[in-house]
Amino acid sequence: MDDAQRDELVETVAGSLETVIEPVLSNAFQYSKNIDEDIGQRVEKAARSVTTQTDQQPGGDPLDNQR
């Protein structure tokens, strides 16, 4: 796997975790780290940065942020 493929993998996995809540989220990070420590850390960093950028809760009304 080259660097571009790793970047795409991290982006894809982190994006798929956007609506996942604890404790499942931490488990997903640990599974990723068990496969590859560096990729797992990058997935966690990317996923946590996405969730901290928005105030929206999973299942919440997407229009709440626009009101």
PDB file of C-alpha atoms in Angstrom:
ATOM      1  CA  MET A   1       0.000   0.000   0.000  1.00  0.00           C
ATOM      2  CA  ASP A   2       1.470   3.361  -0.962  1.00  0.00           C
ATOM      3  CA  ASP A   3       1.108   6.641   0.955  1.00  0.00           C
ATOM      4  CA  ALA A   4      -1.822   7.868  -1.151  1.00  0.00           C
ATOM      5  CA  GLN A   5      -3.703   4.627  -0.513  1.00  0.00           C
ATOM      6  CA  ARG A   6      -3.007   4.903   3.222  1.00  0.00           C
ATOM      7  CA  ASP A   7      -4.306   8.480   3.230  1.00  0.00           C
ATOM      8  CA  GLU A   8      -7.470   7.366   1.437  1.00  0.00           C
ATOM      9  CA  LEU A   9      -7.944   4.476   3.870  1.00  0.00           C
ATOM     10  CA  VAL A  10      -7.623   6.800   6.864  1.00  0.00           C
ATOM     11  CA  GLU A  11     -10.095   9.264   5.343  1.00  0.00           C
ATOM     12  CA  THR A  12     -12.592   6.517   4.496  1.00  0.00           C
ATOM     13  CA  VAL A  13     -12.461   4.806   7.881  1.00  0.00           C
ATOM     14  CA  ALA A  14     -12.543   8.083   9.842  1.00  0.00           C
ATOM     15  CA  GLY A  15     -15.486   9.273   7.774  1.00  0.00           C
ATOM     16  CA  SER A  16     -17.385   6.065   8.409  1.00  0.00           C
ATOM     17  CA  LEU A  17     -17.002   6.616  12.165  1.00  0.00           C
ATOM     18  CA  GLU A  18     -18.565  10.105  12.212  1.00  0.00           C
ATOM     19  CA  THR A  19     -21.836   8.951  13.776  1.00  0.00           C
ATOM     20  CA  VAL A  20     -20.434   6.209  16.011  1.00  0.00           C
ATOM     21  CA  ILE A  21     -20.614   6.869  19.749  1.00  0.00           C
ATOM     22  CA  GLU A  22     -18.636   5.598  22.734  1.00  0.00           C
ATOM     23  CA  PRO A  23     -17.742   2.922  23.715  1.00  0.00           C
ATOM     24  CA  VAL A  24     -17.994   1.520  20.174  1.00  0.00           C
ATOM     25  CA  LEU A  25     -15.884   4.390  18.826  1.00  0.00           C
ATOM     26  CA  SER A  26     -12.940   3.587  21.110  1.00  0.00           C
ATOM     27  CA  ASN A  27     -13.231  -0.088  20.198  1.00  0.00           C
ATOM     28  CA  ALA A  28     -13.060   0.786  16.494  1.00  0.00           C
ATOM     29  CA  PHE A  29      -9.917   2.830  17.109  1.00  0.00           C
ATOM     30  CA  GLN A  30      -8.328  -0.043  19.003  1.00  0.00           C
ATOM     31  CA  TYR A  31      -9.186  -2.524  16.235  1.00  0.00           C
ATOM     32  CA  SER A  32      -7.506  -0.218  13.723  1.00  0.00           C
ATOM     33  CA  LYS A  33      -4.440   0.108  15.934  1.00  0.00           C
ATOM     34  CA  ASN A  34      -4.268  -3.687  16.324  1.00  0.00           C
ATOM     35  CA  ILE A  35      -3.985  -3.969  12.546  1.00  0.00           C
ATOM     36  CA  ASP A  36      -1.518  -1.104  12.107  1.00  0.00           C
ATOM     37  CA  GLU A  37      -0.547   1.258  14.939  1.00  0.00           C
ATOM     38  CA  ASP A  38       0.235   4.255  12.726  1.00  0.00           C
ATOM     39  CA  ILE A  39      -2.916   3.922  10.613  1.00  0.00           C
ATOM     40  CA  GLY A  40      -5.004   3.432  13.764  1.00  0.00           C
ATOM     41  CA  GLN A  41      -3.620   6.576  15.356  1.00  0.00           C
ATOM     42  CA  ARG A  42      -4.250   8.546  12.175  1.00  0.00           C
ATOM     43  CA  VAL A  43      -7.822   7.222  11.988  1.00  0.00           C
ATOM     44  CA  GLU A  44      -8.458   8.242  15.591  1.00  0.00           C
ATOM     45  CA  LYS A  45      -6.977  11.709  15.099  1.00  0.00           C
ATOM     46  CA  ALA A  46      -8.987  12.289  11.920  1.00  0.00           C
ATOM     47  CA  ALA A  47     -12.241  10.963  13.364  1.00  0.00           C
ATOM     48  CA  ARG A  48     -11.948  12.948  16.580  1.00  0.00           C
ATOM     49  CA  SER A  49     -11.145  16.158  14.688  1.00  0.00           C
ATOM     50  CA  VAL A  50     -14.310  15.749  12.616  1.00  0.00           C
ATOM     51  CA  THR A  51     -16.494  15.166  15.670  1.00  0.00           C
ATOM     52  CA  THR A  52     -15.060  18.166  17.523  1.00  0.00           C
ATOM     53  CA  GLN A  53     -15.700  20.480  14.559  1.00  0.00           C
ATOM     54  CA  THR A  54     -19.454  20.015  14.769  1.00  0.00           C
ATOM     55  CA  ASP A  55     -21.874  20.388  17.642  1.00  0.00           C
ATOM     56  CA  GLN A  56     -24.393  18.073  16.027  1.00  0.00           C
ATOM     57  CA  GLN A  57     -25.157  14.868  17.879  1.00  0.00           C
ATOM     58  CA  PRO A  58     -25.772  11.600  16.030  1.00  0.00           C
ATOM     59  CA  GLY A  59     -29.429  11.392  15.127  1.00  0.00           C
ATOM     60  CA  GLY A  60     -29.913  15.081  15.862  1.00  0.00           C
ATOM     61  CA  ASP A  61     -31.789  17.478  13.642  1.00  0.00           C
ATOM     62  CA  PRO A  62     -29.345  18.739  10.976  1.00  0.00           C
ATOM     63  CA  LEU A  63     -31.369  21.957  10.731  1.00  0.00           C
ATOM     64  CA  ASP A  64     -30.630  22.800  14.380  1.00  0.00           C
ATOM     65  CA  ASN A  65     -27.213  24.147  13.376  1.00  0.00           C
ATOM     66  CA  GLN A  66     -28.829  26.438  10.805  1.00  0.00           C
ATOM     67  CA  ARG A  67     -31.398  28.016  13.137  1.00  0.00           C
TER      68      ARG A  67
END
